[in-house]
PDB file of C-alpha atoms and ligand atoms in Angstrom:
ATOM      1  CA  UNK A 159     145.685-155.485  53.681  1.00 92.00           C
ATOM      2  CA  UNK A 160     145.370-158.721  51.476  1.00 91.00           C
ATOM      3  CA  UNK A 161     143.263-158.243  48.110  1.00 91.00           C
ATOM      4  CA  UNK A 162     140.182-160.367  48.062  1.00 92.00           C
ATOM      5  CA  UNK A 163     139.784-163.440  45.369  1.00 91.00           C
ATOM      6  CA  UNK A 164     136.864-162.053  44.694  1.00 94.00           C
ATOM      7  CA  UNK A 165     138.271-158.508  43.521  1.00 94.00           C
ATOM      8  CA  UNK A 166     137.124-157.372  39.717  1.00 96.00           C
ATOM      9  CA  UNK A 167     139.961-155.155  37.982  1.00 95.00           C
ATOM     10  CA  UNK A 168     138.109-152.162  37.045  1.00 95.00           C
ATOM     11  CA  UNK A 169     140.797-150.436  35.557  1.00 93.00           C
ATOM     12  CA  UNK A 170     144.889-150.791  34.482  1.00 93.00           C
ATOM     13  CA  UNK A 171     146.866-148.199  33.442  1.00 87.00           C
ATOM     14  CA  UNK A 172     150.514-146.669  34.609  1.00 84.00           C
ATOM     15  CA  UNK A 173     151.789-147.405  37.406  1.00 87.00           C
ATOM     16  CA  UNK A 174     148.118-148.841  38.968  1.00 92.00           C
ATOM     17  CA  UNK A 175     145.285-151.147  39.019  1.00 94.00           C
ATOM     18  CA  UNK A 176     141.680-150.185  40.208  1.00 95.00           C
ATOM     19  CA  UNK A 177     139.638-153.111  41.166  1.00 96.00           C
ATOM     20  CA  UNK A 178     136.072-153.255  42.508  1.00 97.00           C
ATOM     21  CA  UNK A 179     135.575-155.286  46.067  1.00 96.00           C
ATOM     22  CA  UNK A 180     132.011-155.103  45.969  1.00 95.00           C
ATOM     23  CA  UNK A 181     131.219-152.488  48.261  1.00 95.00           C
ATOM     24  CA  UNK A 182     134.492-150.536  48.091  1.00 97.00           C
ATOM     25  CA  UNK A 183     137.161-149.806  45.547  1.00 98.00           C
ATOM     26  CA  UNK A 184     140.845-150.178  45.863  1.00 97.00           C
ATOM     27  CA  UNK A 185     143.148-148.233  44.093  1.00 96.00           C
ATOM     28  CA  UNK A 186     146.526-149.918  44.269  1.00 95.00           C
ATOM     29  CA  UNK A 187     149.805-148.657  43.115  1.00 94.00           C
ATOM     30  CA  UNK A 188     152.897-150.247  42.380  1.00 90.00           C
ATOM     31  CA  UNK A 189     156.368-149.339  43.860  1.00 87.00           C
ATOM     32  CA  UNK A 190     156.980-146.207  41.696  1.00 87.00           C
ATOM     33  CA  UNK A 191     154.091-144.233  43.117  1.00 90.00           C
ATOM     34  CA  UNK A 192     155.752-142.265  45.595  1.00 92.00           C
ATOM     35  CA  UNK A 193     153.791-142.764  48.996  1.00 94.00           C
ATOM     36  CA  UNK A 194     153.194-139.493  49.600  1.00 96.00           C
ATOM     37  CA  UNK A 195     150.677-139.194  46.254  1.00 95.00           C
ATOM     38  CA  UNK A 196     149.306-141.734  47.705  1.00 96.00           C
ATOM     39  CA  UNK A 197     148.319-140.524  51.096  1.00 97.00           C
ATOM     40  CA  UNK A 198     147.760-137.185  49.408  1.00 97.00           C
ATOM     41  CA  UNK A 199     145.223-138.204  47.553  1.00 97.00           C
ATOM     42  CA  UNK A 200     143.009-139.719  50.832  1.00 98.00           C
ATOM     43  CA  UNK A 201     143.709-136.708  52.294  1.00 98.00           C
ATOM     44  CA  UNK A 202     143.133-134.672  49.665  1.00 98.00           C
ATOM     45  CA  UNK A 203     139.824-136.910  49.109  1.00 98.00           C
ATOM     46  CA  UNK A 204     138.660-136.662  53.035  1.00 98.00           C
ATOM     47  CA  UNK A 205     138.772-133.229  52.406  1.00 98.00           C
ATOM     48  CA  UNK A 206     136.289-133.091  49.409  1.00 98.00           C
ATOM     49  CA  UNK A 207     134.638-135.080  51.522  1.00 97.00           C
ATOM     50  CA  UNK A 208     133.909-132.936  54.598  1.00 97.00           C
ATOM     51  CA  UNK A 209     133.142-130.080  52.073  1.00 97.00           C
ATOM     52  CA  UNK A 210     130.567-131.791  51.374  1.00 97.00           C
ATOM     53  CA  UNK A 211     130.877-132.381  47.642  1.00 98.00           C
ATOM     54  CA  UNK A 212     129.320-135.421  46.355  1.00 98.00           C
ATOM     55  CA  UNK A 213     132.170-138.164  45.984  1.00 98.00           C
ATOM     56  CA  UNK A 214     133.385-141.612  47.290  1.00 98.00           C
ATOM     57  CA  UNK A 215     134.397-141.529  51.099  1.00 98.00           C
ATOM     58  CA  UNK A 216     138.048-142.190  51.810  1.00 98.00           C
ATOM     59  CA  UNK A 217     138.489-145.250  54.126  1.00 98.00           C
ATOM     60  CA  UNK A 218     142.205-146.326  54.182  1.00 97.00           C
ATOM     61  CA  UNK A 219     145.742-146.106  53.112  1.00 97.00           C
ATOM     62  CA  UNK A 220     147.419-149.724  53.556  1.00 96.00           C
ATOM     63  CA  UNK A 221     150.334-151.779  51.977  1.00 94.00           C
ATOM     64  CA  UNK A 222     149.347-154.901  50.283  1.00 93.00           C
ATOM     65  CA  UNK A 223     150.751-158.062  51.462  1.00 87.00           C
ATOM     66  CA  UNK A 224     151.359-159.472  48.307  1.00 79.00           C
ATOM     67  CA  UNK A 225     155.022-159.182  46.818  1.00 67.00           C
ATOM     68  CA  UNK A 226     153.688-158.058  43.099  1.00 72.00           C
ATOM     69  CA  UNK A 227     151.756-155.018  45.047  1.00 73.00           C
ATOM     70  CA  UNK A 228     152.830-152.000  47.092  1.00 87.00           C
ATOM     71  CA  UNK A 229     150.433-149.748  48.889  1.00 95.00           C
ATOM     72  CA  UNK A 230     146.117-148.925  48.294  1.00 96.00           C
ATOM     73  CA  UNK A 231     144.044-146.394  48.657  1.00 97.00           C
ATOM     74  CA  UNK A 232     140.856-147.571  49.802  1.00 98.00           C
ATOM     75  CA  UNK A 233     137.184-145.628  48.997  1.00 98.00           C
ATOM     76  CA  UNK A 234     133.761-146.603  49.567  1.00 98.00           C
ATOM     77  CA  UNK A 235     132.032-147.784  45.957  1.00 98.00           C
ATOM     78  CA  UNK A 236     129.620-145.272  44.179  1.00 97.00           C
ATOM     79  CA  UNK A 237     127.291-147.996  42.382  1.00 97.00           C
ATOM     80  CA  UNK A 238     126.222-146.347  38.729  1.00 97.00           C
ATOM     81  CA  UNK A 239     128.044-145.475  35.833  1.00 97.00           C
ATOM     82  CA  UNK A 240     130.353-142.783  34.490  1.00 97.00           C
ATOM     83  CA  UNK A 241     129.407-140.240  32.479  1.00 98.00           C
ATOM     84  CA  UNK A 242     132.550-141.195  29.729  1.00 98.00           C
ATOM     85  CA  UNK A 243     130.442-144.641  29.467  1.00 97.00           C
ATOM     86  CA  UNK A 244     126.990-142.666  29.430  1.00 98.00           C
ATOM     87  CA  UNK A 245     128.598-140.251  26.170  1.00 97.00           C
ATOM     88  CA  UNK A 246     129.893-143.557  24.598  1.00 97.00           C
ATOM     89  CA  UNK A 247     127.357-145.909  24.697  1.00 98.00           C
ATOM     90  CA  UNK A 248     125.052-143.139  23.403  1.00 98.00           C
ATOM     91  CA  UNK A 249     126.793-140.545  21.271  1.00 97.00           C
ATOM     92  CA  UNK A 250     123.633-138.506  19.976  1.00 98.00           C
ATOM     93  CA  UNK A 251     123.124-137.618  23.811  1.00 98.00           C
ATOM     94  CA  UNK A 252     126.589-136.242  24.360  1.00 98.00           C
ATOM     95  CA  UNK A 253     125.471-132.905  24.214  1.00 97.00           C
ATOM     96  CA  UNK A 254     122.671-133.457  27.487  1.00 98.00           C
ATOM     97  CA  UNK A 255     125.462-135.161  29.212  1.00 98.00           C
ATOM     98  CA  UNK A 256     127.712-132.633  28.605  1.00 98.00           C
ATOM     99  CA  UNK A 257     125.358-130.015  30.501  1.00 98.00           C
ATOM    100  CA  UNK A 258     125.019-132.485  33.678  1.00 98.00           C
ATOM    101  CA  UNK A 259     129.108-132.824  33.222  1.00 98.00           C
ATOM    102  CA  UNK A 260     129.342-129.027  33.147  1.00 98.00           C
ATOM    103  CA  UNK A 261     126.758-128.058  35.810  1.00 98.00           C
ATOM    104  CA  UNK A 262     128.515-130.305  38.020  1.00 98.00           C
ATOM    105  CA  UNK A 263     131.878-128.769  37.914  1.00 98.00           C
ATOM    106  CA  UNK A 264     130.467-125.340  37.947  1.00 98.00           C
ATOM    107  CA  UNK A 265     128.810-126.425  41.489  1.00 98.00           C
ATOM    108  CA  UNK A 266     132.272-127.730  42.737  1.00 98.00           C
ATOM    109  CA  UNK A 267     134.028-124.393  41.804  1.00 98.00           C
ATOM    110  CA  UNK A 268     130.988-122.748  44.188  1.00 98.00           C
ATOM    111  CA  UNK A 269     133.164-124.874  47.275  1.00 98.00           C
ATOM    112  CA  UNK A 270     136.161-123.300  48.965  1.00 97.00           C
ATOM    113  CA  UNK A 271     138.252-125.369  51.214  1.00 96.00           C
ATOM    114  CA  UNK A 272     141.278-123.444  52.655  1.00 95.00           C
ATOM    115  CA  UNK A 273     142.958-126.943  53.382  1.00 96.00           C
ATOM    116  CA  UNK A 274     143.532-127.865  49.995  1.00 97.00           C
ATOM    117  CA  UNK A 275     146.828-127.666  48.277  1.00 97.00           C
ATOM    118  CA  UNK A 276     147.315-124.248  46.995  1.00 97.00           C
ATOM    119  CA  UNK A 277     147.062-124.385  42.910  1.00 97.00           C
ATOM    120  CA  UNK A 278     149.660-121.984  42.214  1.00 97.00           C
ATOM    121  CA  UNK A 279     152.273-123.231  44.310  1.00 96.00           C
ATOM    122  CA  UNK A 280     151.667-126.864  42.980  1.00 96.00           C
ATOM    123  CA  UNK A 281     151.858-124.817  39.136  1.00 96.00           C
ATOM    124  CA  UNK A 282     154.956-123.145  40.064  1.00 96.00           C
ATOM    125  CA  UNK A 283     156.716-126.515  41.034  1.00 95.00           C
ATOM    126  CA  UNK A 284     155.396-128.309  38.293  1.00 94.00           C
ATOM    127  CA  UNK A 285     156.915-125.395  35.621  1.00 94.00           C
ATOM    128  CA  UNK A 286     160.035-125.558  37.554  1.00 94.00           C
ATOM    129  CA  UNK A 287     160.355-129.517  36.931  1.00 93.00           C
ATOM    130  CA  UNK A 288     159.699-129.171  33.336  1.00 90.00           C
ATOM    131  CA  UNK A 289     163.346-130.404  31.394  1.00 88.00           C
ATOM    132  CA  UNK A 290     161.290-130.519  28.092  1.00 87.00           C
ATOM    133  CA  UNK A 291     161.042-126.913  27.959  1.00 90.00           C
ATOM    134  CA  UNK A 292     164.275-124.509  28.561  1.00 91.00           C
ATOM    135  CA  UNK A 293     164.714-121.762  30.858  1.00 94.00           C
ATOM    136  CA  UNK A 294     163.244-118.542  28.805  1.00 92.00           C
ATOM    137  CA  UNK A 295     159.864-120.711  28.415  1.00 92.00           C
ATOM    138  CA  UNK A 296     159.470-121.587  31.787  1.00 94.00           C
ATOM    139  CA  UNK A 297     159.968-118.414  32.845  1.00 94.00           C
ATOM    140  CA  UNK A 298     157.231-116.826  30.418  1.00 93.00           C
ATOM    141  CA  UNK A 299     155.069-119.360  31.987  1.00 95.00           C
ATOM    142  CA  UNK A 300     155.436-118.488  35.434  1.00 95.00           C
ATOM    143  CA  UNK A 301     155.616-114.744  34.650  1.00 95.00           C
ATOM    144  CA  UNK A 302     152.177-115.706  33.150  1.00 95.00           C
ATOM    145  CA  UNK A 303     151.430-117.442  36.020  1.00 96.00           C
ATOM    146  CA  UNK A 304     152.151-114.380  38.787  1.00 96.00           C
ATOM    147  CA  UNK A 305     149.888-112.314  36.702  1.00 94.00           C
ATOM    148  CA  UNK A 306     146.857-114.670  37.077  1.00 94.00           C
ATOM    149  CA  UNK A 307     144.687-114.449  40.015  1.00 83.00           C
ATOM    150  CA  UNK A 308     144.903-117.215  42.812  1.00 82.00           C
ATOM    151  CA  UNK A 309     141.415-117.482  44.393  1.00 87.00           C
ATOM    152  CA  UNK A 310     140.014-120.285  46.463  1.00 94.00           C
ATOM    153  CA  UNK A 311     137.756-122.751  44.962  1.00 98.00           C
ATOM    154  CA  UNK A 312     137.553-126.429  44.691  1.00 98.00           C
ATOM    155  CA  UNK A 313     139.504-127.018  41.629  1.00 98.00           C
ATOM    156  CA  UNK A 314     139.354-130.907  40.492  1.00 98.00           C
ATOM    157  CA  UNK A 315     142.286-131.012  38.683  1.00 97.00           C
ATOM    158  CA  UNK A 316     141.403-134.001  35.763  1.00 96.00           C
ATOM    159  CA  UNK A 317     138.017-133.259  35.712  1.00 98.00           C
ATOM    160  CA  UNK A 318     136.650-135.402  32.884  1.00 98.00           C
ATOM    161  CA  UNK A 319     133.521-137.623  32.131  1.00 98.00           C
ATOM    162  CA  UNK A 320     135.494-140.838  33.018  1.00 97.00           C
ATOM    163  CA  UNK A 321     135.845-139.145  36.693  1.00 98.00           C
ATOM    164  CA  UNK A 322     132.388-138.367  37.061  1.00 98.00           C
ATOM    165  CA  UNK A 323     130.123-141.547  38.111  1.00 98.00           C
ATOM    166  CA  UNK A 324     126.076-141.020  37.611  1.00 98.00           C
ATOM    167  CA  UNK A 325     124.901-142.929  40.802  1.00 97.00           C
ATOM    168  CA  UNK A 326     121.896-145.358  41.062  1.00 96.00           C
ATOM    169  CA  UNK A 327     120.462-141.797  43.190  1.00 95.00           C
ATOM    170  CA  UNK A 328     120.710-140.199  39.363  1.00 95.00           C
ATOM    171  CA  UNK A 329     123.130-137.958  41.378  1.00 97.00           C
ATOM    172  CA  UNK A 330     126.780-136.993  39.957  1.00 98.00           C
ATOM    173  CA  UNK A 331     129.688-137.863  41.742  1.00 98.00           C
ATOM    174  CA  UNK A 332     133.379-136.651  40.847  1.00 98.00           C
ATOM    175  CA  UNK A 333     136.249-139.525  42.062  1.00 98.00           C
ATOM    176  CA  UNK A 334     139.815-139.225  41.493  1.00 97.00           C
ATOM    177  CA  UNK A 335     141.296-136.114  43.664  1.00 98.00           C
ATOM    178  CA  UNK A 336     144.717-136.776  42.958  1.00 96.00           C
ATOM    179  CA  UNK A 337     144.928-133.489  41.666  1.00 96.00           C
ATOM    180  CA  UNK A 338     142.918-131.479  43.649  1.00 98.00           C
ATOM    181  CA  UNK A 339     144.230-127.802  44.916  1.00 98.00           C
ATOM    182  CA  UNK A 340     142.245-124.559  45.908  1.00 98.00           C
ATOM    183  CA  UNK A 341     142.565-122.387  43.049  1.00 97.00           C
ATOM    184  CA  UNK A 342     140.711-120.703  40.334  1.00 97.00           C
ATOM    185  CA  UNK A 343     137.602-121.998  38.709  1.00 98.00           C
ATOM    186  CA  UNK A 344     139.188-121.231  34.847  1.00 98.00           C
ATOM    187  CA  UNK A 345     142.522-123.280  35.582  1.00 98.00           C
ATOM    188  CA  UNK A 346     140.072-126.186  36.242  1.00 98.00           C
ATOM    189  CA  UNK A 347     138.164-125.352  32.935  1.00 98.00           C
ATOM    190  CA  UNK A 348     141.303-124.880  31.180  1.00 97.00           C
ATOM    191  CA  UNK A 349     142.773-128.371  32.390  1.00 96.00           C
ATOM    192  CA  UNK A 350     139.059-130.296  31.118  1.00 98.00           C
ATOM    193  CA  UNK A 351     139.470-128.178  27.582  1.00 97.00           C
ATOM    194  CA  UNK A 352     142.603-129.880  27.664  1.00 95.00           C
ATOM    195  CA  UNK A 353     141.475-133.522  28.256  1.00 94.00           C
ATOM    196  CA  UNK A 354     138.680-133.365  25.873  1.00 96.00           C
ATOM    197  CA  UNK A 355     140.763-131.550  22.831  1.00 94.00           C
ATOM    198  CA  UNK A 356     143.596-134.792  23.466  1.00 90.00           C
ATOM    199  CA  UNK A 357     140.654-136.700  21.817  1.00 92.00           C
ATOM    200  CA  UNK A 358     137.992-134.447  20.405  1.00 95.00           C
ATOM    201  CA  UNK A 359     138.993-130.752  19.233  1.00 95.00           C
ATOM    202  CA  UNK A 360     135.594-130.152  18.544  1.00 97.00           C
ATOM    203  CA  UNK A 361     134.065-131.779  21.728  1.00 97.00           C
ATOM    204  CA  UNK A 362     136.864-129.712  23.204  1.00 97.00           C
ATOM    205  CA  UNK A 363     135.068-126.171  21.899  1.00 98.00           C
ATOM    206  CA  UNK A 364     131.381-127.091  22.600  1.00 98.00           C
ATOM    207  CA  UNK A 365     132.369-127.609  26.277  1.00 98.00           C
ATOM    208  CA  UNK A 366     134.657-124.502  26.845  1.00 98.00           C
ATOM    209  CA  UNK A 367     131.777-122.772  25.280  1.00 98.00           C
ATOM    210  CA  UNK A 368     129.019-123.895  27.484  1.00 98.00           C
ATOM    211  CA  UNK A 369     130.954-123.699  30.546  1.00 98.00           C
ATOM    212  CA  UNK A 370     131.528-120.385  29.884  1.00 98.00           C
ATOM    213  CA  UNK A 371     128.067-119.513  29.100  1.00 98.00           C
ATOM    214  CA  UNK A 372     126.673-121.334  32.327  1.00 98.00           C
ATOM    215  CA  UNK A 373     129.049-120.247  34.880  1.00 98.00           C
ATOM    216  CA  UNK A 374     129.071-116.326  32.988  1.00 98.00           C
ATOM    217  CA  UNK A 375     132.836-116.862  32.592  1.00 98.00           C
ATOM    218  CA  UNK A 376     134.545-114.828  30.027  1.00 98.00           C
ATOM    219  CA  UNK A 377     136.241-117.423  27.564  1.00 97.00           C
ATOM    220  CA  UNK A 378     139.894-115.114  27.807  1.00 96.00           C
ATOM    221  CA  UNK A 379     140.162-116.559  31.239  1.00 96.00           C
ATOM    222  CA  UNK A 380     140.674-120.087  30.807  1.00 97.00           C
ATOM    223  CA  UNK A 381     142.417-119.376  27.434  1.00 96.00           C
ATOM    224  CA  UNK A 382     144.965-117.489  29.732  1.00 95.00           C
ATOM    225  CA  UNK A 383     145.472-120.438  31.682  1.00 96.00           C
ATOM    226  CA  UNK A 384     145.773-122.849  28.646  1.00 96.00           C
ATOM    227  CA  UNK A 385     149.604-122.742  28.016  1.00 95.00           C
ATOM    228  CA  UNK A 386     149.814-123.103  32.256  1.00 95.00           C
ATOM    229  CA  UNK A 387     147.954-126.312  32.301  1.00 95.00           C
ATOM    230  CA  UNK A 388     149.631-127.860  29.032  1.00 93.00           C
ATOM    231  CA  UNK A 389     152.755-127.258  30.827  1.00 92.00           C
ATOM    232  CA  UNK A 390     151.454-129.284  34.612  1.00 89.00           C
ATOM    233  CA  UNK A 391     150.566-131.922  32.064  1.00 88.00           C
ATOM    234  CA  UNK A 392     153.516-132.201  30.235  1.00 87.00           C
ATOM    235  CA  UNK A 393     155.403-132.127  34.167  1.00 85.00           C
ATOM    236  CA  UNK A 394     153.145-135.212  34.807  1.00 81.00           C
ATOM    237  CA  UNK A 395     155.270-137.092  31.571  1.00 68.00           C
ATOM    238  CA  UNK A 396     152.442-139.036  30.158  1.00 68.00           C
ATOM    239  CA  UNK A 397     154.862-139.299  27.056  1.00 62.00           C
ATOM    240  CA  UNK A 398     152.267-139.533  24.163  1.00 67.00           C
ATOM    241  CA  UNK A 399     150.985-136.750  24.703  1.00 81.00           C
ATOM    242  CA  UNK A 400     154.015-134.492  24.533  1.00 85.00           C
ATOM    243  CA  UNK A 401     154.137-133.009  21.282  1.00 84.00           C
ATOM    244  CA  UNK A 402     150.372-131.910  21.861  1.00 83.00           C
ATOM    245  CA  UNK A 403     151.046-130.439  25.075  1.00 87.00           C
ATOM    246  CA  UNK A 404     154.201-128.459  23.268  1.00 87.00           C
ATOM    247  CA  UNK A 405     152.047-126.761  20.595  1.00 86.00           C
ATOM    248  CA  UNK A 406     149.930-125.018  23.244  1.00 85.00           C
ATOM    249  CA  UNK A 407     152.630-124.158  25.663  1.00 86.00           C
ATOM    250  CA  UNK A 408     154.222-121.283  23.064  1.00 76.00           C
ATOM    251  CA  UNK A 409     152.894-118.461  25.730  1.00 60.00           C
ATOM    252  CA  UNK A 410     153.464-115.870  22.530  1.00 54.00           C
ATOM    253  CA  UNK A 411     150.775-117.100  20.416  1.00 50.00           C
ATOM    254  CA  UNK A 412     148.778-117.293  22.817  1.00 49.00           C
ATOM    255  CA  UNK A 413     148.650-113.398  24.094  1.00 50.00           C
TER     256      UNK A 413
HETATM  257  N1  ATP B 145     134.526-144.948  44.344  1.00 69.78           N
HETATM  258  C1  ATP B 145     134.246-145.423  43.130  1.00 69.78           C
HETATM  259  N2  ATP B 145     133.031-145.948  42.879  1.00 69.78           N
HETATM  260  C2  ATP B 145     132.765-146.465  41.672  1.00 69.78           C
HETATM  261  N3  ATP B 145     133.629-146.507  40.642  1.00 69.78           N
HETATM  262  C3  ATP B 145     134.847-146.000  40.827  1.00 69.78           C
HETATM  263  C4  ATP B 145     135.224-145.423  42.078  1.00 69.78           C
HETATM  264  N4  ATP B 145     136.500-145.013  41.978  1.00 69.78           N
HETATM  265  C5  ATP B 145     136.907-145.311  40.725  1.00 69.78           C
HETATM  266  N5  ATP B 145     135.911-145.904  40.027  1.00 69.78           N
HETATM  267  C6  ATP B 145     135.992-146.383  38.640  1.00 69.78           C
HETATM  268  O1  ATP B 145     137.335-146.717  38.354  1.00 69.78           O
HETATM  269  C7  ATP B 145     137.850-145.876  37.311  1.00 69.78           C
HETATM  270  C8  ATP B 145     139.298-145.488  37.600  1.00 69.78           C
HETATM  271  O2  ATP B 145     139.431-144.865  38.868  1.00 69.78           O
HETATM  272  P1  ATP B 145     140.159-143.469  39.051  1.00 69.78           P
HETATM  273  O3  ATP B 145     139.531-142.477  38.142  1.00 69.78           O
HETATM  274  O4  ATP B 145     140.166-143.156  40.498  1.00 69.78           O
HETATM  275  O5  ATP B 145     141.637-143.812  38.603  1.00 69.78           O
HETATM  276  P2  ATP B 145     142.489-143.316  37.342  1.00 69.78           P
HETATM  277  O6  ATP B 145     141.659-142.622  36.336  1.00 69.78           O
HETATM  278  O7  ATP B 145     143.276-144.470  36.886  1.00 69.78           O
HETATM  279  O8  ATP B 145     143.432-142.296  38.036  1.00 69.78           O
HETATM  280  P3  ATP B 145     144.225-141.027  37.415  1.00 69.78           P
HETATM  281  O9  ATP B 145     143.267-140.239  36.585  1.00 69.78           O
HETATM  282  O10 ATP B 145     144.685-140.322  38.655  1.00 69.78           O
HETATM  283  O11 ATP B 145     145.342-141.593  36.607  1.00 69.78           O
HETATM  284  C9  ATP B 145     136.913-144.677  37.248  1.00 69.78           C
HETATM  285  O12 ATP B 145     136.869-144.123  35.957  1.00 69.78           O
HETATM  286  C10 ATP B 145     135.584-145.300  37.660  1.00 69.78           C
HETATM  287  O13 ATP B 145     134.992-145.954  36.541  1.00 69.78           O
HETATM  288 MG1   MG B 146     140.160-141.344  36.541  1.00 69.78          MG
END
C-alpha cells in the first residue's frame, strides 16, 4: 500500500506510527515488529469483531512501499473521542467516565470466543521469557499461575481509557487487540489496575473498587493475578517501567 499525503499522524510511540486517513486508520510498524504481531492483531481484531463487540473493523494487513516503512494494519475509523481525552479535558468528571469505562469492560468479559489466544498459555510464555527475574521467581509465578482458574472470556489485554473511543453514536468502542486472549475476567482487571496505578495509585484503587462492586467480583481475585500481570508487562520490556513492575512481582507479599 502507499500512505496517502493527506494522512494525519495520530499517534508515535515505539516501534509505530498511527495516522488517521480519513475514513480509516493505519497502524504502521517499523521493521522490528515481528510480522506475526502484526497479522495477529487483525486476526485477533476480526475476531472481536464477529463476536460482535463494539470496535473498529479490520480491513488489511499490507507492506508499505516506502523504504522508511515496513508493514500496516489497516481498520475502519471510529469518529469520536477517547475516553483518556474525555477524563483529561475534564478531570471533575473522571469519576462518571470511569463507570462508562468500567461497564464497558464488564460487558466484554460477558463475550466468549473459543478462537482467541488462550491467556494462560500466552502468561506461561511470557514468565518463561522473563531474564529480569531468576529462576525461583518465575517459577513462584507460574506455580501461581497453575493454581488460577483459566475460563473463557474476552479478555482485552491493555484495557485503558486511551483504548476506549466514545463514538459520535455516544456508544463505547475498545481498539487495540494486540493483546487479546480468552481468559479470565480478573486477569483483565488486574492488567487495567496496573495501567492506571503506572500513573495514578489512587485512580488505580477507585477503579479496582468499582469494578469489583459492578461486576460482584471479589477484590482477592484480581489481587491474585497482580504479580502475574506485572510480570507479562515487564516480558513486554517497556524499560521505564521496570522497577515498578518489580515491586509487585514479589509473589510472597502478595499471599
Ligand atoms: N479505529 C480507530 N478509530 C479512531 N481512532 C483510533 C482508531 N484506532 C486507533 N485510534 C486512535 O489512535 C490511538 C492509538 O492507537 P492504538 O491504541 O491502536 O495504538 P497504540 O496505543 O499505540 O498501541 P499499543 O497499546 O498496542 O502500543 C488510540 O488511542 C486512538 O486515539
Ligand atoms: Mg492504545
Amino acid at each position: 500500500m502507499i500512505l496517502p499525503d493527506s494522512k494525519v499522524e495520530l499517534a508515535h510511540r515505539g516501534n509505530k506510527v498511527v495516522y488517521d486517513l480519513g475514513d480509516k486508520i493505519v497502524k504502521v510498524f517499523n521493521e522490528s515488529k515481528p510480522v506475526s504481531d502484526i497479522f495477529n492483531e487483525a486476526l485477533n481484531l476480526a475476531r472481536i469483531n464477529e463476536a460482535g463487540i463494539r470496535s473498529p473493523k479490520a480491513l488489511e494487513v499490507a507492506q508499505v512501499e516506502d523504504a522508511d516503512y515496513g508493514w500496516a494494519l489497516v481498520t475502519s475509523k471510529v469518529p469520536g473521542v477517547t475516553l483518556a481525552e474525555k477524563m483529561n479535558a475534564e478531570p471533575q468528571r473522571f469519576g462518571e467516565y470511569l463507570e462508562q469505562f468500567v461497564d464497558f469492560q464488564i460487558e466484554i468479559h460477558g463475550f466468549t470466543c473459543t478462537q482467541l489466544n488462550r491467556q494462560y498459555d500466552k502468561y506461561q510464555r511470557m514468565i518463561n521469557s522473563i531474564d529480569q527475574i531468576n529462576a525461583t521467581t518465575r517459577y513462584n509465578l507460574l506455580e501461581r499461575l497453575n493454581g488460577l482458574k483459566s475460563k473463557g472470556f474476552v479478555c482485552h489485554g491493555d484495557f485503558n481509557p486511551s483504548n476506549v473511543i466514545v463514538g459520535e453514536d455516544g456508544q463505547l468502542y475498545a481498539c487495540d487487540w494486540a493483546h487479546a486472549t480468552q481468559g479470565s475476567p480478573a486477569s483483565d482487571v488486574a492488567m487495567t489496575y496496573l495501567l492506571f496505578a503506572l500513573n495514578s495509585k489512587e485512580q488505580a484503587d477507585q477503579y479496582l473498587e468499582l469494578y469489583c462492586e459492578r461486576a460482584d467480583m471479589p477484590i482477592q481475585l484480581p489481587r491474585q493475578w497482580m504479580p502475574i500481570v506485572a510480570a507479562s508487562e515487564l516480558a513486554r520490556n517497556r524499560k521505564s517501567d521496570e522497577d515498578f513492575l518489580l515491586s509487585w512481582i514479589d509473589v510472597f507479599d502478595y499471599q
